[in-house]
CSV table of C-alpha atoms and ligand atoms in Angstrom, one decimal:
chain,number,residue,atom,x,y,z
C,1,MET,CA,5.5,36.8,-16.8
C,2,THR,CA,6.4,36.5,-13.1
C,3,ASP,CA,8.7,39.5,-13.0
C,4,ASN,CA,6.2,41.8,-11.4
C,5,LEU,CA,5.9,39.5,-8.3
C,6,GLY,CA,9.5,40.2,-7.3
C,7,PRO,CA,11.3,37.5,-5.3
C,8,LEU,CA,9.0,35.2,-3.4
C,9,LEU,CA,9.5,35.1,0.4
C,10,VAL,CA,8.2,32.4,2.7
C,11,ALA,CA,7.4,32.6,6.4
C,12,LEU,CA,6.0,30.0,8.9
C,13,ASP,CA,2.6,31.0,10.3
C,14,ALA,CA,2.6,28.8,13.4
C,15,THR,CA,-0.8,29.9,14.7
C,16,ARG,CA,-2.6,29.0,11.5
C,17,GLY,CA,-0.4,26.0,10.7
C,18,ARG,CA,0.6,27.1,7.2
C,19,VAL,CA,3.5,28.6,5.2
C,20,LEU,CA,2.9,32.1,4.0
C,21,LEU,CA,4.0,33.4,0.6
C,22,PHE,CA,5.0,37.0,0.2
C,23,ALA,CA,5.3,38.8,-3.1
C,24,ASN,CA,6.3,42.5,-3.3
C,25,GLY,CA,6.2,42.6,0.5
C,26,GLN,CA,2.6,41.4,0.7
C,27,ALA,CA,1.2,38.1,2.0
C,28,VAL,CA,-0.5,36.8,-1.2
C,29,ALA,CA,-1.0,33.1,-0.6
C,30,ALA,CA,-0.3,30.2,1.7
C,31,LEU,CA,1.1,26.7,1.2
C,32,VAL,CA,-0.9,24.2,3.1
C,33,ALA,CA,-0.9,20.4,3.4
C,34,SER,CA,-2.9,18.3,1.0
C,35,GLY,CA,-2.5,14.7,2.0
C,36,GLN,CA,1.3,14.2,1.9
C,37,ASP,CA,1.6,16.9,-0.7
C,38,VAL,CA,1.4,20.7,-0.7
C,39,LYS,CA,-1.3,22.9,-2.1
C,40,LEU,CA,-1.2,26.6,-3.0
C,41,GLU,CA,-4.0,28.7,-1.6
C,42,VAL,CA,-4.1,32.2,-3.2
C,43,PHE,CA,-5.8,34.7,-0.9
C,44,PRO,CA,-9.1,36.0,-2.5
C,45,GLU,CA,-7.9,39.6,-2.9
C,46,HIS,CA,-4.9,38.3,-4.9
C,47,ALA,CA,-6.8,35.7,-6.9
C,48,GLY,CA,-5.7,37.3,-10.2
C,49,LEU,CA,-2.1,36.4,-9.4
C,50,ARG,CA,-2.8,32.7,-9.3
C,51,GLN,CA,-1.2,31.7,-12.6
C,52,GLN,CA,1.9,33.9,-12.0
C,53,LEU,CA,2.3,32.5,-8.5
C,54,LEU,CA,2.1,28.9,-9.7
C,55,ALA,CA,4.7,29.6,-12.4
C,56,ALA,CA,6.9,31.5,-9.9
C,57,CYS,CA,6.7,28.7,-7.4
C,58,ARG,CA,7.6,26.1,-10.0
C,59,THR,CA,10.7,28.1,-11.0
C,60,GLN,CA,11.9,29.7,-7.7
C,61,PHE,CA,11.1,26.7,-5.5
C,62,VAL,CA,12.1,23.9,-7.8
C,63,ALA,CA,15.0,22.8,-5.6
C,64,LEU,CA,13.0,23.5,-2.4
C,65,LYS,CA,10.1,21.2,-3.0
C,66,GLU,CA,11.0,18.7,-0.2
C,67,SER,CA,11.9,21.5,2.2
C,68,LEU,CA,8.6,23.2,1.7
C,69,ARG,CA,6.7,19.9,2.0
C,70,HIS,CA,8.5,19.3,5.3
C,71,ALA,CA,7.9,22.9,6.5
C,72,VAL,CA,4.2,22.6,5.9
C,73,TYR,CA,4.1,19.2,7.7
C,74,GLU,CA,5.9,20.6,10.7
C,75,VAL,CA,4.1,23.9,11.0
C,76,ALA,CA,0.7,22.2,10.7
C,77,ALA,CA,1.7,19.9,13.6
C,78,LEU,CA,2.0,22.9,15.9
C,79,LYS,CA,-1.5,24.0,15.3
C,80,VAL,CA,-3.0,20.4,15.2
C,81,ASN,CA,-1.3,19.5,18.5
C,82,THR,CA,-2.4,22.7,20.2
C,83,GLU,CA,-6.0,22.2,19.2
C,84,SER,CA,-6.0,18.5,20.1
C,85,THR,CA,-4.4,19.2,23.5
C,86,ALA,CA,-7.2,21.6,24.2
C,87,ALA,CA,-9.7,18.9,23.3
C,88,MET,CA,-8.3,16.3,25.7
C,89,ASN,CA,-10.9,16.8,28.4
C,90,SER,CA,-13.6,15.8,25.9
C,91,ILE,CA,-12.2,12.3,25.7
C,92,PRO,CA,-14.1,9.9,28.0
C,93,ALA,CA,-11.7,8.4,30.6
C,94,GLU,CA,-12.9,4.9,29.6
C,95,THR,CA,-11.8,5.5,25.9
C,96,GLY,CA,-8.3,6.7,27.1
C,97,ARG,CA,-7.6,3.3,28.7
C,98,ARG,CA,-6.8,1.7,25.3
C,99,VAL,CA,-4.6,3.8,23.0
C,100,HIS,CA,-4.0,2.9,19.3
C,101,MET,CA,-1.1,4.9,17.9
C,102,GLY,CA,-0.6,5.6,14.2
C,103,CYS,CA,-4.0,4.0,13.4
C,104,GLY,CA,-4.3,5.3,9.8
C,105,GLY,CA,-7.8,4.3,8.6
C,106,GLU,CA,-7.9,1.4,11.1
C,107,VAL,CA,-9.9,3.2,13.8
C,108,ARG,CA,-11.0,0.8,16.5
C,109,GLU,CA,-14.2,1.1,18.5
C,110,GLY,CA,-13.6,1.6,22.2
C,111,TRP,CA,-10.0,2.8,21.7
C,112,LEU,CA,-8.5,6.2,21.6
C,113,ASN,CA,-7.3,6.1,18.0
C,114,ILE,CA,-4.4,8.6,17.2
C,115,ASP,CA,-2.9,9.6,13.9
C,116,TYR,CA,-1.4,12.8,12.4
C,117,ALA,CA,-3.2,14.3,9.4
C,118,PRO,CA,-1.6,17.7,8.6
C,119,ASP,CA,-4.4,18.6,6.3
C,120,ARG,CA,-7.2,18.0,8.8
C,121,PRO,CA,-8.2,20.2,11.8
C,122,GLY,CA,-6.9,19.2,15.2
C,123,GLY,CA,-9.2,18.1,18.0
C,124,TYR,CA,-11.1,14.9,19.0
C,125,ASP,CA,-13.7,13.3,16.8
C,126,VAL,CA,-16.1,11.6,19.2
C,127,ARG,CA,-17.9,9.6,16.5
C,128,ARG,CA,-14.7,7.8,15.5
C,129,SER,CA,-12.9,8.3,18.9
C,130,PHE,CA,-10.1,9.7,16.8
C,131,LEU,CA,-7.5,12.3,17.9
C,132,ASN,CA,-5.5,14.1,15.3
C,133,TYR,CA,-2.1,14.4,16.9
C,134,ASP,CA,1.6,14.4,15.9
C,135,LEU,CA,3.1,11.7,18.1
C,136,ARG,CA,6.7,12.8,17.4
C,137,ARG,CA,6.3,15.0,20.4
C,138,GLY,CA,5.2,12.1,22.6
C,139,LEU,CA,1.6,11.2,23.6
C,140,PRO,CA,-1.0,13.8,24.1
C,141,PRO,CA,-1.4,14.7,27.8
C,142,LEU,CA,-3.0,11.6,29.3
C,143,GLU,CA,-3.2,11.1,33.0
C,144,SER,CA,-0.1,9.2,34.1
C,145,ALA,CA,-0.6,5.5,35.0
C,146,SER,CA,-4.1,5.5,33.5
C,147,VAL,CA,-3.8,3.3,30.3
C,148,ASP,CA,-4.3,-0.5,30.3
C,149,LEU,CA,-3.3,-1.2,26.7
C,150,MET,CA,-1.4,0.4,23.9
C,151,PHE,CA,-1.1,-0.9,20.3
C,152,SER,CA,0.5,0.2,17.1
C,153,SER,CA,0.8,-1.4,13.7
C,154,HIS,CA,3.5,-0.4,11.2
C,155,PHE,CA,3.9,3.0,12.8
C,156,PHE,CA,7.2,3.1,14.8
C,157,GLU,CA,9.3,2.7,11.7
C,158,HIS,CA,7.9,6.1,10.6
C,159,LEU,CA,9.6,7.8,13.5
C,160,ARG,CA,13.3,8.8,13.8
C,161,ARG,CA,14.9,6.9,16.6
C,162,GLU,CA,15.0,9.8,19.0
C,163,GLU,CA,11.3,10.4,18.3
C,164,ALA,CA,10.5,6.8,19.1
C,165,VAL,CA,12.4,7.0,22.3
C,166,ALA,CA,10.5,10.2,23.4
C,167,LEU,CA,7.2,8.6,22.5
C,168,LEU,CA,8.0,5.4,24.3
C,169,LYS,CA,9.0,7.3,27.5
C,170,SER,CA,5.6,8.9,27.5
C,171,CYS,CA,3.9,5.5,26.9
C,172,ARG,CA,5.8,4.1,29.8
C,173,ALA,CA,4.5,7.0,32.0
C,174,ALA,CA,0.9,6.7,30.7
C,175,LEU,CA,0.6,2.9,31.3
C,176,LYS,CA,-0.6,1.5,34.5
C,177,PRO,CA,1.8,-0.8,36.3
C,178,GLY,CA,1.5,-4.1,34.5
C,179,GLY,CA,-0.2,-2.4,31.5
C,180,LEU,CA,0.7,-3.8,28.1
C,181,ILE,CA,2.3,-2.2,25.0
C,182,ARG,CA,2.2,-4.2,21.8
C,183,PHE,CA,3.9,-3.6,18.5
C,184,GLU,CA,3.2,-4.9,15.0
C,185,LEU,CA,6.2,-4.0,12.9
C,186,PRO,CA,7.5,-4.7,9.4
C,187,ASN,CA,9.6,-7.9,9.3
C,188,PHE,CA,12.6,-6.5,7.4
C,189,GLN,CA,14.7,-9.5,8.4
C,190,LYS,CA,12.4,-11.7,6.3
C,191,SER,CA,12.7,-9.4,3.2
C,192,PHE,CA,16.5,-9.0,3.6
C,193,ARG,CA,17.0,-12.7,3.9
C,194,ALA,CA,15.0,-13.4,0.8
C,195,TYR,CA,16.9,-10.7,-1.1
C,196,ALA,CA,20.3,-11.9,0.0
C,197,SER,CA,19.6,-15.5,-0.8
C,198,GLY,CA,17.8,-14.7,-4.1
C,199,ASP,CA,14.5,-16.2,-3.0
C,200,ALA,CA,12.5,-15.4,-6.1
C,201,THR,CA,9.4,-17.1,-4.9
C,202,PHE,CA,9.2,-14.9,-1.8
C,203,LEU,CA,10.2,-11.7,-3.7
C,204,ASP,CA,7.8,-12.3,-6.6
C,205,THR,CA,4.9,-13.0,-4.2
C,206,ALA,CA,5.7,-9.8,-2.3
C,207,ILE,CA,5.7,-7.8,-5.5
C,208,SER,CA,2.4,-9.2,-6.7
C,209,THR,CA,0.5,-9.1,-3.4
C,210,HIS,CA,1.6,-5.5,-2.6
C,211,ARG,CA,1.2,-4.5,-6.3
C,212,VAL,CA,4.5,-2.6,-5.6
C,213,PHE,CA,5.4,-1.9,-9.2
C,214,ASP,CA,2.0,-1.0,-10.7
C,215,ARG,CA,3.0,2.6,-11.0
C,216,GLU,CA,6.7,2.2,-11.6
C,217,PRO,CA,8.5,2.4,-14.9
C,218,PRO,CA,9.9,-0.8,-16.3
C,219,TRP,CA,13.4,0.1,-15.4
C,220,ALA,CA,12.5,0.3,-11.7
C,221,ARG,CA,11.1,-3.2,-11.2
C,222,ALA,CA,14.1,-5.1,-9.9
C,223,TYR,CA,14.4,-6.9,-6.6
C,224,ALA,CA,16.5,-4.0,-5.2
C,225,ASP,CA,13.6,-1.7,-6.1
C,226,LEU,CA,11.4,-3.8,-4.0
C,227,ILE,CA,13.8,-3.7,-1.1
C,228,SER,CA,14.2,0.0,-1.4
C,229,ARG,CA,10.4,0.4,-1.2
C,230,ALA,CA,10.3,-1.8,1.9
C,231,VAL,CA,13.1,0.1,3.6
C,232,TYR,CA,12.2,3.7,2.6
C,233,GLU,CA,8.5,3.5,1.7
C,234,VAL,CA,6.7,5.8,-0.6
C,235,ASP,CA,7.8,9.4,0.0
C,236,TYR,CA,10.7,8.1,2.1
C,237,SER,CA,8.4,8.0,5.1
C,238,HIS,CA,10.2,5.2,6.9
C,239,LYS,CA,12.8,6.6,9.3
C,240,TYR,CA,14.2,3.6,11.2
C,241,ILE,CA,14.5,-0.2,11.1
C,242,TRP,CA,13.4,-2.2,14.1
C,243,ASP,CA,13.6,-5.9,14.8
C,244,ALA,CA,12.9,-7.8,18.0
C,245,GLU,CA,16.4,-7.3,19.2
C,246,ASN,CA,16.8,-3.5,19.0
C,247,MET,CA,13.2,-2.8,20.0
C,248,GLY,CA,13.5,-5.2,22.9
C,249,ASN,CA,16.8,-3.5,24.0
C,250,LEU,CA,15.1,-0.1,23.9
C,251,LEU,CA,12.1,-1.2,25.8
C,252,ARG,CA,14.2,-2.8,28.5
C,253,ALA,CA,16.4,0.4,28.7
C,254,LEU,CA,13.3,2.5,29.2
C,255,GLY,CA,12.2,0.3,32.1
C,256,PHE,CA,9.6,-1.9,30.5
C,257,ASN,CA,9.3,-5.4,31.8
C,258,ASP,CA,8.4,-8.9,30.4
C,259,VAL,CA,9.6,-7.9,26.9
C,260,SER,CA,8.8,-10.8,24.5
C,261,GLU,CA,8.5,-11.5,20.8
C,262,ASP,CA,5.1,-13.0,20.1
C,263,VAL,CA,3.1,-14.6,17.3
C,264,TYR,CA,0.1,-13.1,15.6
C,265,ARG,CA,-3.0,-12.7,17.9
C,266,ALA,CA,-6.3,-12.3,16.1
C,267,ASP,CA,-7.9,-10.5,19.0
C,268,ILE,CA,-5.5,-7.5,18.7
C,269,ASP,CA,-3.3,-7.5,15.7
C,270,SER,CA,-4.2,-6.3,12.2
C,271,ALA,CA,-6.4,-8.8,10.4
C,272,HIS,CA,-5.0,-7.9,6.9
C,273,GLU,CA,-3.3,-10.8,5.2
C,274,ILE,CA,-0.5,-8.7,4.0
C,275,ARG,CA,0.2,-7.4,7.5
C,276,ARG,CA,0.2,-11.0,8.8
C,277,GLU,CA,2.6,-12.1,6.2
C,278,TYR,CA,5.2,-9.3,6.6
C,279,SER,CA,5.1,-8.4,10.3
C,280,PHE,CA,6.7,-9.4,13.6
C,281,TYR,CA,5.1,-8.8,17.0
C,282,ILE,CA,6.7,-7.7,20.2
C,283,GLN,CA,5.2,-6.6,23.5
C,284,ALA,CA,6.2,-5.5,27.0
C,285,ARG,CA,4.6,-4.4,30.3
C,286,ALA,CA,5.1,-1.3,32.3
Q,301,LIG,C1,1.9,2.5,7.4
Q,301,LIG,S1,0.7,3.4,8.1
Q,301,LIG,C2,0.0,2.3,9.3
Q,301,LIG,C3,-1.5,2.4,9.4
Q,301,LIG,C4,-2.2,1.3,10.2
Q,301,LIG,N1,-1.7,1.3,11.6
Q,301,LIG,C5,-2.0,0.0,9.5
Q,301,LIG,O1,-1.3,-0.9,10.1
Q,301,LIG,O2,-2.4,-0.2,8.4
Q,301,LIG,C6,1.6,4.5,9.2
Q,301,LIG,C7,0.7,5.5,9.9
Q,301,LIG,O3,1.5,6.3,10.8
Q,301,LIG,C8,1.0,7.6,10.8
Q,301,LIG,N2,2.0,8.5,11.3
Q,301,LIG,C9,3.2,8.8,10.7
Q,301,LIG,N3,3.9,9.7,11.4
Q,301,LIG,C10,3.0,10.0,12.5
Q,301,LIG,C11,3.2,10.9,13.6
Q,301,LIG,N4,4.3,11.7,13.7
Q,301,LIG,N5,2.2,11.0,14.5
Q,301,LIG,C12,1.0,10.3,14.3
Q,301,LIG,N6,0.9,9.4,13.3
Q,301,LIG,C13,1.9,9.3,12.4
Q,301,LIG,C14,0.6,7.9,9.3
Q,301,LIG,O4,-0.2,9.0,9.2
Q,301,LIG,C15,0.0,6.5,8.9
Q,301,LIG,O5,-1.4,6.5,9.1
């Protein structure tokens, strides 16, 4: 059924932030981000090929699913960051003094909220003071020494270590002398301790409050499955484990001062009960 398409070829279309699909030497469709997944968009003039293309993708790309998902995530970031960089001058200086990194849905009023959504256009949304930006390349171009306060909750564990280093360097440069950077991060120590000591009360509570296993088959509901989820997260989106020691070491190495672990602070930290139960807090000054 798919024979007449010939072998499918892919190419990165950096300007449009998508992966192009070629059949018989012609661009016939694009793979684009859809949430964390990938969607096939067949070009209108080749709409008749849709079923064949879907079938061909399923067979020819079966072992490339993850690579293609990554390719779409990466190539969309080039476009999103370019568009968002161009929009930087529409951000009021006042808003740029408090930066919320990896905000997810938790946009905060009066802050510059930043998160990367590969399936959304780049640019600055004034209504939500939200900037779509891939922070693996560091902060968007903010004026140096212009920021008073930076905050992130459950975000830095989504970066590879070298990406975290690059981002923190740009945070150090963007903060005013004495400006504060604060991190809310998963408390892996707590989970590992409970797992190693067989603390069933802690582990069962974690399973039920997070509803971790609701969509899992019965054979994947052991404590090691819970720990795997905590470490790797859904879609393996966690990249690194931080605790107060290694994050503190890194912050000091990058020239931050007054590095200290802290307790939960209602005026800045995430109010969600789950976050409070499974986080630790560390902060430093530029
Ligand atoms: C676990 S969520 C945390 C969301 C929110 N801060 C909270 O505490 O509920 C991690 C967030 O990091 C964002 N993220 C992951 N990689 C990113 C990147 N390279 N640039 C910007 N945001 C990213 C994700 O899109 C997601 O919203």
